[in-house]
Every structure is written in structure tokens, then in C-alpha cells.
PDB file of C-alpha atoms and ligand atoms in Angstrom:
ATOM      1  CA  UNK A   1     100.673  85.279 100.265  1.00  0.00           C
ATOM      2  CA  UNK A   2     104.063  83.606  99.757  1.00  0.00           C
ATOM      3  CA  UNK A   3     103.869  84.309  96.020  1.00  0.00           C
ATOM      4  CA  UNK A   4     104.105  87.989  96.949  1.00  0.00           C
ATOM      5  CA  UNK A   5     107.532  87.557  98.556  1.00  0.00           C
ATOM      6  CA  UNK A   6     110.797  87.067  96.651  1.00  0.00           C
ATOM      7  CA  UNK A   7     114.118  85.938  98.039  1.00  0.00           C
ATOM      8  CA  UNK A   8     117.165  87.728  96.609  1.00  0.00           C
ATOM      9  CA  UNK A   9     119.577  84.851  96.932  1.00  0.00           C
ATOM     10  CA  UNK A  10     122.888  86.676  96.590  1.00  0.00           C
ATOM     11  CA  UNK A  11     124.788  84.062  98.597  1.00  0.00           C
ATOM     12  CA  UNK A  12     124.221  80.301  98.603  1.00  0.00           C
ATOM     13  CA  UNK A  13     122.072  78.824 101.348  1.00  0.00           C
ATOM     14  CA  UNK A  14     122.187  75.229 102.492  1.00  0.00           C
ATOM     15  CA  UNK A  15     119.836  73.175 100.290  1.00  0.00           C
ATOM     16  CA  UNK A  16     117.705  71.927 103.202  1.00  0.00           C
ATOM     17  CA  UNK A  17     117.434  75.454 104.624  1.00  0.00           C
ATOM     18  CA  UNK A  18     116.395  76.806 101.227  1.00  0.00           C
ATOM     19  CA  UNK A  19     113.724  74.138 100.964  1.00  0.00           C
ATOM     20  CA  UNK A  20     112.271  75.290 104.305  1.00  0.00           C
ATOM     21  CA  UNK A  21     112.548  78.942 103.287  1.00  0.00           C
ATOM     22  CA  UNK A  22     110.551  78.154 100.143  1.00  0.00           C
ATOM     23  CA  UNK A  23     107.558  77.297 102.351  1.00  0.00           C
ATOM     24  CA  UNK A  24     107.321  81.020 103.159  1.00  0.00           C
ATOM     25  CA  UNK A  25     108.716  82.631 100.000  1.00  0.00           C
ATOM     26  CA  UNK A  26     107.424  81.810  96.522  1.00  0.00           C
ATOM     27  CA  UNK A  27     109.662  83.757  94.137  1.00  0.00           C
ATOM     28  CA  UNK A  28     113.429  83.389  93.708  1.00  0.00           C
ATOM     29  CA  UNK A  29     115.690  86.141  92.407  1.00  0.00           C
ATOM     30  CA  UNK A  30     119.216  85.196  91.388  1.00  0.00           C
ATOM     31  CA  UNK A  31     121.979  87.377  90.041  1.00  0.00           C
ATOM     32  CA  UNK A  32     125.687  87.848  89.449  1.00  0.00           C
ATOM     33  CA  UNK A  33     126.827  87.163  93.054  1.00  0.00           C
ATOM     34  CA  UNK A  34     125.264  83.671  93.081  1.00  0.00           C
ATOM     35  CA  UNK A  35     126.309  82.845  89.514  1.00  0.00           C
ATOM     36  CA  UNK A  36     129.907  83.876  90.227  1.00  0.00           C
ATOM     37  CA  UNK A  37     129.885  81.851  93.460  1.00  0.00           C
ATOM     38  CA  UNK A  38     128.276  78.618  92.249  1.00  0.00           C
ATOM     39  CA  UNK A  39     128.847  78.756  88.514  1.00  0.00           C
ATOM     40  CA  UNK A  40     126.052  78.442  85.990  1.00  0.00           C
ATOM     41  CA  UNK A  41     125.643  74.679  86.472  1.00  0.00           C
ATOM     42  CA  UNK A  42     125.445  75.086  90.248  1.00  0.00           C
ATOM     43  CA  UNK A  43     122.781  77.796  90.002  1.00  0.00           C
ATOM     44  CA  UNK A  44     120.784  75.808  87.425  1.00  0.00           C
ATOM     45  CA  UNK A  45     120.792  72.768  89.694  1.00  0.00           C
ATOM     46  CA  UNK A  46     119.836  74.799  92.754  1.00  0.00           C
ATOM     47  CA  UNK A  47     116.995  76.539  90.902  1.00  0.00           C
ATOM     48  CA  UNK A  48     115.626  73.267  89.556  1.00  0.00           C
ATOM     49  CA  UNK A  49     115.754  71.485  92.909  1.00  0.00           C
ATOM     50  CA  UNK A  50     112.725  73.387  94.226  1.00  0.00           C
ATOM     51  CA  UNK A  51     109.354  74.500  92.934  1.00  0.00           C
ATOM     52  CA  UNK A  52     109.365  78.281  92.701  1.00  0.00           C
ATOM     53  CA  UNK A  53     106.374  80.300  91.492  1.00  0.00           C
ATOM     54  CA  UNK A  54     108.833  82.374  89.418  1.00  0.00           C
ATOM     55  CA  UNK A  55     112.609  82.523  89.042  1.00  0.00           C
ATOM     56  CA  UNK A  56     113.966  85.919  88.055  1.00  0.00           C
ATOM     57  CA  UNK A  57     117.483  86.594  86.772  1.00  0.00           C
ATOM     58  CA  UNK A  58     118.579  90.004  88.017  1.00  0.00           C
ATOM     59  CA  UNK A  59     121.560  90.725  85.780  1.00  0.00           C
ATOM     60  CA  UNK A  60     120.469  94.324  85.142  1.00  0.00           C
ATOM     61  CA  UNK A  61     120.901  93.754  81.416  1.00  0.00           C
ATOM     62  CA  UNK A  62     122.066  96.998  79.815  1.00  0.00           C
ATOM     63  CA  UNK A  63     123.680  96.385  76.448  1.00  0.00           C
ATOM     64  CA  UNK A  64     122.989  96.138  72.736  1.00  0.00           C
ATOM     65  CA  UNK A  65     120.452  93.418  71.866  1.00  0.00           C
ATOM     66  CA  UNK A  66     122.973  91.141  70.206  1.00  0.00           C
ATOM     67  CA  UNK A  67     124.964  90.830  73.429  1.00  0.00           C
ATOM     68  CA  UNK A  68     121.912  90.559  75.698  1.00  0.00           C
ATOM     69  CA  UNK A  69     120.503  87.785  73.501  1.00  0.00           C
ATOM     70  CA  UNK A  70     123.658  85.712  74.046  1.00  0.00           C
ATOM     71  CA  UNK A  71     123.245  86.142  77.816  1.00  0.00           C
ATOM     72  CA  UNK A  72     119.547  85.243  78.036  1.00  0.00           C
ATOM     73  CA  UNK A  73     120.063  82.151  75.865  1.00  0.00           C
ATOM     74  CA  UNK A  74     122.474  80.784  78.491  1.00  0.00           C
ATOM     75  CA  UNK A  75     119.865  81.196  81.240  1.00  0.00           C
ATOM     76  CA  UNK A  76     116.992  79.198  79.810  1.00  0.00           C
ATOM     77  CA  UNK A  77     116.245  77.766  83.287  1.00  0.00           C
ATOM     78  CA  UNK A  78     114.824  81.078  84.599  1.00  0.00           C
ATOM     79  CA  UNK A  79     111.373  82.525  83.930  1.00  0.00           C
ATOM     80  CA  UNK A  80     112.161  86.232  83.685  1.00  0.00           C
ATOM     81  CA  UNK A  81     114.932  88.789  83.318  1.00  0.00           C
ATOM     82  CA  UNK A  82     115.528  92.268  84.724  1.00  0.00           C
ATOM     83  CA  UNK A  83     116.951  94.866  82.331  1.00  0.00           C
ATOM     84  CA  UNK A  84     117.698  98.568  82.647  1.00  0.00           C
ATOM     85  CA  UNK A  85     115.218 100.763  80.817  1.00  0.00           C
ATOM     86  CA  UNK A  86     117.650 103.632  80.089  1.00  0.00           C
ATOM     87  CA  UNK A  87     119.255 101.664  77.241  1.00  0.00           C
ATOM     88  CA  UNK A  88     116.343 102.505  74.946  1.00  0.00           C
ATOM     89  CA  UNK A  89     114.353 100.504  72.453  1.00  0.00           C
ATOM     90  CA  UNK A  90     115.893 100.312  69.000  1.00  0.00           C
ATOM     91  CA  UNK A  91     118.488  97.497  68.776  1.00  0.00           C
ATOM     92  CA  UNK A  92     118.140  97.069  72.537  1.00  0.00           C
ATOM     93  CA  UNK A  93     114.897  96.567  74.502  1.00  0.00           C
ATOM     94  CA  UNK A  94     112.673  96.277  71.414  1.00  0.00           C
ATOM     95  CA  UNK A  95     114.270  93.107  69.996  1.00  0.00           C
ATOM     96  CA  UNK A  96     114.961  91.788  73.514  1.00  0.00           C
ATOM     97  CA  UNK A  97     111.237  91.922  74.319  1.00  0.00           C
ATOM     98  CA  UNK A  98     110.381  90.096  71.063  1.00  0.00           C
ATOM     99  CA  UNK A  99     113.077  87.489  71.745  1.00  0.00           C
ATOM    100  CA  UNK A 100     111.866  86.861  75.323  1.00  0.00           C
ATOM    101  CA  UNK A 101     108.216  86.716  74.193  1.00  0.00           C
ATOM    102  CA  UNK A 102     109.189  84.032  71.670  1.00  0.00           C
ATOM    103  CA  UNK A 103     111.043  82.104  74.375  1.00  0.00           C
ATOM    104  CA  UNK A 104     108.044  82.405  76.741  1.00  0.00           C
ATOM    105  CA  UNK A 105     110.115  84.476  79.201  1.00  0.00           C
ATOM    106  CA  UNK A 106     109.188  87.643  81.062  1.00  0.00           C
ATOM    107  CA  UNK A 107     110.940  91.007  81.014  1.00  0.00           C
ATOM    108  CA  UNK A 108     111.068  93.420  83.962  1.00  0.00           C
ATOM    109  CA  UNK A 109     112.436  96.935  83.503  1.00  0.00           C
ATOM    110  CA  UNK A 110     114.058  99.033  86.217  1.00  0.00           C
ATOM    111  CA  UNK A 111     111.910 102.136  86.734  1.00  0.00           C
ATOM    112  CA  UNK A 112     113.043 103.479  90.102  1.00  0.00           C
ATOM    113  CA  UNK A 113     115.919 102.043  92.117  1.00  0.00           C
ATOM    114  CA  UNK A 114     115.882 101.505  95.862  1.00  0.00           C
ATOM    115  CA  UNK A 115     119.166 103.126  96.906  1.00  0.00           C
ATOM    116  CA  UNK A 116     119.552 106.787  98.023  1.00  0.00           C
ATOM    117  CA  UNK A 117     121.819 107.697  95.090  1.00  0.00           C
ATOM    118  CA  UNK A 118     119.083 107.051  92.527  1.00  0.00           C
ATOM    119  CA  UNK A 119     117.643 110.233  91.040  1.00  0.00           C
ATOM    120  CA  UNK A 120     113.948 110.020  90.188  1.00  0.00           C
ATOM    121  CA  UNK A 121     114.295 112.971  87.825  1.00  0.00           C
ATOM    122  CA  UNK A 122     114.751 110.293  85.155  1.00  0.00           C
ATOM    123  CA  UNK A 123     111.379 108.720  85.997  1.00  0.00           C
ATOM    124  CA  UNK A 124     109.314 110.380  83.203  1.00  0.00           C
ATOM    125  CA  UNK A 125     111.849 109.360  80.541  1.00  0.00           C
ATOM    126  CA  UNK A 126     112.038 105.768  81.819  1.00  0.00           C
ATOM    127  CA  UNK A 127     108.238 105.585  82.053  1.00  0.00           C
ATOM    128  CA  UNK A 128     108.038 106.539  78.379  1.00  0.00           C
ATOM    129  CA  UNK A 129     110.368 103.645  77.494  1.00  0.00           C
ATOM    130  CA  UNK A 130     108.417 101.241  79.729  1.00  0.00           C
ATOM    131  CA  UNK A 131     105.114 102.217  78.098  1.00  0.00           C
ATOM    132  CA  UNK A 132     106.547 101.613  74.621  1.00  0.00           C
ATOM    133  CA  UNK A 133     108.161  98.263  75.469  1.00  0.00           C
ATOM    134  CA  UNK A 134     105.199  97.013  77.490  1.00  0.00           C
ATOM    135  CA  UNK A 135     107.155  94.572  79.684  1.00  0.00           C
ATOM    136  CA  UNK A 136     105.720  92.019  82.092  1.00  0.00           C
ATOM    137  CA  UNK A 137     106.579  94.383  84.910  1.00  0.00           C
ATOM    138  CA  UNK A 138     108.813  97.015  86.444  1.00  0.00           C
ATOM    139  CA  UNK A 139     111.143  97.337  89.420  1.00  0.00           C
ATOM    140  CA  UNK A 140     110.431 100.128  91.885  1.00  0.00           C
ATOM    141  CA  UNK A 141     112.253 100.257  95.232  1.00  0.00           C
ATOM    142  CA  UNK A 142     110.305  99.337  98.363  1.00  0.00           C
ATOM    143  CA  UNK A 143     112.243 102.082 100.131  1.00  0.00           C
ATOM    144  CA  UNK A 144     110.041 104.650  98.335  1.00  0.00           C
ATOM    145  CA  UNK A 145     106.350 103.695  98.691  1.00  0.00           C
ATOM    146  CA  UNK A 146     105.354 107.030  97.096  1.00  0.00           C
ATOM    147  CA  UNK A 147     107.183 106.016  93.905  1.00  0.00           C
ATOM    148  CA  UNK A 148     105.483 102.602  94.050  1.00  0.00           C
ATOM    149  CA  UNK A 149     102.098 104.336  94.278  1.00  0.00           C
ATOM    150  CA  UNK A 150     103.025 106.618  91.375  1.00  0.00           C
ATOM    151  CA  UNK A 151     104.146 103.687  89.229  1.00  0.00           C
ATOM    152  CA  UNK A 152     100.926 101.812  90.047  1.00  0.00           C
ATOM    153  CA  UNK A 153      98.892 104.831  88.923  1.00  0.00           C
ATOM    154  CA  UNK A 154     100.946 105.245  85.733  1.00  0.00           C
ATOM    155  CA  UNK A 155     101.015 101.546  84.843  1.00  0.00           C
ATOM    156  CA  UNK A 156      97.787  99.927  85.915  1.00  0.00           C
ATOM    157  CA  UNK A 157      98.542  96.520  84.363  1.00  0.00           C
ATOM    158  CA  UNK A 158     102.301  96.056  84.946  1.00  0.00           C
ATOM    159  CA  UNK A 159     103.529  93.789  87.676  1.00  0.00           C
ATOM    160  CA  UNK A 160     105.561  95.803  90.191  1.00  0.00           C
ATOM    161  CA  UNK A 161     108.449  94.147  92.027  1.00  0.00           C
ATOM    162  CA  UNK A 162     109.910  96.041  94.967  1.00  0.00           C
ATOM    163  CA  UNK A 163     113.398  95.324  96.327  1.00  0.00           C
ATOM    164  CA  UNK A 164     114.722  96.964  99.476  1.00  0.00           C
ATOM    165  CA  UNK A 165     112.697  95.334 102.245  1.00  0.00           C
ATOM    166  CA  UNK A 166     114.823  94.669 105.333  1.00  0.00           C
ATOM    167  CA  UNK A 167     118.488  95.685 105.039  1.00  0.00           C
ATOM    168  CA  UNK A 168     117.748  98.796 102.954  1.00  0.00           C
ATOM    169  CA  UNK A 169     115.040  99.969 105.353  1.00  0.00           C
ATOM    170  CA  UNK A 170     111.745  98.996 103.689  1.00  0.00           C
ATOM    171  CA  UNK A 171     109.136  97.433 105.989  1.00  0.00           C
ATOM    172  CA  UNK A 172     107.297  94.255 104.952  1.00  0.00           C
ATOM    173  CA  UNK A 173     103.941  95.067 103.364  1.00  0.00           C
ATOM    174  CA  UNK A 174     104.448  98.804 102.800  1.00  0.00           C
ATOM    175  CA  UNK A 175     105.239  98.457  99.085  1.00  0.00           C
ATOM    176  CA  UNK A 176     102.343  96.044  98.528  1.00  0.00           C
ATOM    177  CA  UNK A 177     100.020  98.465 100.298  1.00  0.00           C
ATOM    178  CA  UNK A 178     101.279 101.157  97.905  1.00  0.00           C
ATOM    179  CA  UNK A 179     100.497  98.979  94.866  1.00  0.00           C
ATOM    180  CA  UNK A 180     103.396  96.544  94.394  1.00  0.00           C
ATOM    181  CA  UNK A 181     102.766  92.887  93.564  1.00  0.00           C
ATOM    182  CA  UNK A 182     105.907  91.368  95.044  1.00  0.00           C
ATOM    183  CA  UNK A 183     108.398  92.478  97.708  1.00  0.00           C
ATOM    184  CA  UNK A 184     112.027  91.350  97.456  1.00  0.00           C
ATOM    185  CA  UNK A 185     114.116  90.548 100.540  1.00  0.00           C
ATOM    186  CA  UNK A 186     117.779  89.557 100.545  1.00  0.00           C
ATOM    187  CA  UNK A 187     120.180  90.163 103.416  1.00  0.00           C
ATOM    188  CA  UNK A 188     117.506  90.241 106.136  1.00  0.00           C
ATOM    189  CA  UNK A 189     116.910  86.581 105.371  1.00  0.00           C
ATOM    190  CA  UNK A 190     120.176  85.092 104.139  1.00  0.00           C
ATOM    191  CA  UNK A 191     122.308  86.728 106.857  1.00  0.00           C
ATOM    192  CA  UNK A 192     119.844  85.833 109.634  1.00  0.00           C
ATOM    193  CA  UNK A 193     120.948  83.317 112.252  1.00  0.00           C
ATOM    194  CA  UNK A 194     117.911  81.275 111.293  1.00  0.00           C
ATOM    195  CA  UNK A 195     116.825  82.129 107.712  1.00  0.00           C
ATOM    196  CA  UNK A 196     113.767  79.872 107.999  1.00  0.00           C
ATOM    197  CA  UNK A 197     112.401  81.639 111.097  1.00  0.00           C
ATOM    198  CA  UNK A 198     113.258  85.002 109.541  1.00  0.00           C
ATOM    199  CA  UNK A 199     111.352  84.116 106.334  1.00  0.00           C
ATOM    200  CA  UNK A 200     108.383  83.109 108.440  1.00  0.00           C
ATOM    201  CA  UNK A 201     108.602  86.386 110.397  1.00  0.00           C
ATOM    202  CA  UNK A 202     108.811  88.489 107.208  1.00  0.00           C
ATOM    203  CA  UNK A 203     105.807  86.712 105.665  1.00  0.00           C
ATOM    204  CA  UNK A 204     103.804  87.150 108.877  1.00  0.00           C
ATOM    205  CA  UNK A 205     104.697  90.869 109.091  1.00  0.00           C
ATOM    206  CA  UNK A 206     103.756  91.311 105.420  1.00  0.00           C
ATOM    207  CA  UNK A 207     100.408  89.571 105.889  1.00  0.00           C
ATOM    208  CA  UNK A 208      99.607  91.650 108.958  1.00  0.00           C
ATOM    209  CA  UNK A 209     100.518  94.935 107.258  1.00  0.00           C
ATOM    210  CA  UNK A 210      98.533  94.081 104.123  1.00  0.00           C
ATOM    211  CA  UNK A 211      95.421  93.064 106.030  1.00  0.00           C
ATOM    212  CA  UNK A 212      95.783  96.294 108.024  1.00  0.00           C
ATOM    213  CA  UNK A 213      95.896  98.462 104.905  1.00  0.00           C
ATOM    214  CA  UNK A 214      93.041  96.513 103.297  1.00  0.00           C
ATOM    215  CA  UNK A 215      90.987  97.412 106.388  1.00  0.00           C
ATOM    216  CA  UNK A 216      92.062 101.021 105.855  1.00  0.00           C
ATOM    217  CA  UNK A 217      93.977 101.399 109.132  1.00  0.00           C
TER     218      UNK A 217
HETATM  219  P1  LIG B   1     118.740  93.305 100.029  1.00  0.00           P
HETATM  220  O1  LIG B   1     119.841  92.509 100.616  1.00  0.00           O
HETATM  221  O2  LIG B   1     119.019  94.777  99.977  1.00  0.00           O
HETATM  222  O3  LIG B   1     118.685  92.790  98.506  1.00  0.00           O
HETATM  223  O4  LIG B   1     117.397  92.998 100.611  1.00  0.00           O
HETATM  224  C1  LIG B   1     118.000  93.450  97.492  1.00  0.00           C
HETATM  225  C2  LIG B   1     118.225  92.716  96.215  1.00  0.00           C
HETATM  226  O5  LIG B   1     117.594  93.417  95.155  1.00  0.00           O
HETATM  227  C3  LIG B   1     118.578  94.002  94.306  1.00  0.00           C
HETATM  228  N1  LIG B   1     118.181  95.389  94.183  1.00  0.00           N
HETATM  229  C4  LIG B   1     117.620  95.919  93.113  1.00  0.00           C
HETATM  230  N2  LIG B   1     117.295  95.375  91.939  1.00  0.00           N
HETATM  231  N3  LIG B   1     116.419  97.467  91.260  1.00  0.00           N
HETATM  232  C5  LIG B   1     116.711  96.169  91.010  1.00  0.00           C
HETATM  233  O6  LIG B   1     116.435  95.703  89.895  1.00  0.00           O
HETATM  234  C6  LIG B   1     116.703  98.053  92.425  1.00  0.00           C
HETATM  235  O7  LIG B   1     116.416  99.219  92.650  1.00  0.00           O
HETATM  236  C7  LIG B   1     117.342  97.238  93.391  1.00  0.00           C
HETATM  237  N4  LIG B   1     117.742  97.493  94.633  1.00  0.00           N
HETATM  238  C8  LIG B   1     118.247  96.314  95.104  1.00  0.00           C
HETATM  239  C9  LIG B   1     119.923  93.827  94.945  1.00  0.00           C
HETATM  240  O8  LIG B   1     120.921  93.624  93.981  1.00  0.00           O
HETATM  241  C10 LIG B   1     119.679  92.609  95.797  1.00  0.00           C
HETATM  242  O9  LIG B   1     119.807  91.420  95.029  1.00  0.00           O
END
């Protein structure tokens, strides 16, 4: 099940601790906080020091293609990128998708964010963009399992990643039970007194919840 859990590493963790954490969590998500803290070389080295199932760069790309292409070229050590879907297709997500396909990289589009200020009135419009771009997957907050279930119904083949487990209130396993593929956890793990034990606890809670919903209870 560890491939269904992602660590949002927004602050550096001790290398030995991270190695232990990776026994319970298969996917790594990195973003601006870690890049600004460690620098690009530091993040590249940290990413390469362990065997992750997938490394995702969460830079929330939202620009014209020409600029986004310069950014993704610098991050050749990751497997996938998250971009905003509201930027549209022509000269933006269209060429970005082609570029990433050629590089063998994945693209995830934000479909529904996890925080309370996000307005899901935009969902139909974003879904239209997602359907046209046909990315590897979408991001739908774990704080809203009903939106996860809706996205799963609307996009049967897309991978769904759900941030918001732990600090933002999502419970381990709820998003997966609603149709997500991967749940993303940040602060609950990296601010824990013992991030290794916390990772183990989150994985155990996720496994229990998922086996419960598979049994229909
Ligand atoms: P916490 O500490 O809240 O970390 O467990 C969550 C991580 O996920 C990012 N995040 C999002 N990324 N769409 C995204 O693409 C979202 O709706 C969303 N909500 C949170 C956040 O930046 C952090 O790295």
C-alpha cells in the first residue's frame, strides 16, 4: 500500500529519517519550499538518494508554455509535474503536455483544491480542460471526499492524487475509499516528534480504512 501514500516534503528531513520514512511512503512530492531551502542541487541529490515509486514536482505551474518549458527542463530528475488547469490549452497546457510526453514525464492538473477558500463552481470548466488535455492525473483535495468521488466518476482513467490528509483535516483512507489513487501527507509527518513512527501510523490507518471500505463497512 505504500505506493498509495505520498510525502509532501516541504521542509528537509534528516537523510536517515527520510530513508526510514520511505519504508512506509512510496511517493515523494517536492515543491518551492524545499527547493528554496536546499537549492536545486540539494533537492536533486536528496531525491536521487532514495528509491521512490514516483517523484512529483508541485510547482503549480501556471504560465505561458515558453516559460513553463524552461522550468520543467531544469527539473529533469523528477517524474511528474503539477500544473494549474485554469491557464487553458493553447500556448499553455497543450504544448506542455506534448513536451512532457516527449520527455517521458507525467502531468497532473489541479481540479479541486483542498483548502476552504477554493470554490468548486469552477469545477465544470476545469473538467473540460482536463478532458481535452488528457493528463496522467488530477489533484483533488482529500478534505472533500465527495469531490474525489465526483472526479472519479467523471474521469474513470485518470490517476487522482489527494492532498490534505492530516493537518488540513482529511483522514487516512477516506480519499482512497472515495476513488483516489494516492493520498498526500505533509505536516502530520514532517512536524511529528518521530516522523518514522508517524508514517507507519498513517500507513496503518490508511490500510485499515481501505480494507474497511472494501468490506463495505
Ligand atoms: P499538508 O501539510 O497540508 O501538505 O499535509 C499538503 C501538501 O500538498 C499541497 N497542497 C496541494 N497541492 N492542490 C495541490 O496541487 C491542492 O489542493 C493542495 N492542497 C495542498 C501543499 O502545498 C502541501 O505541499
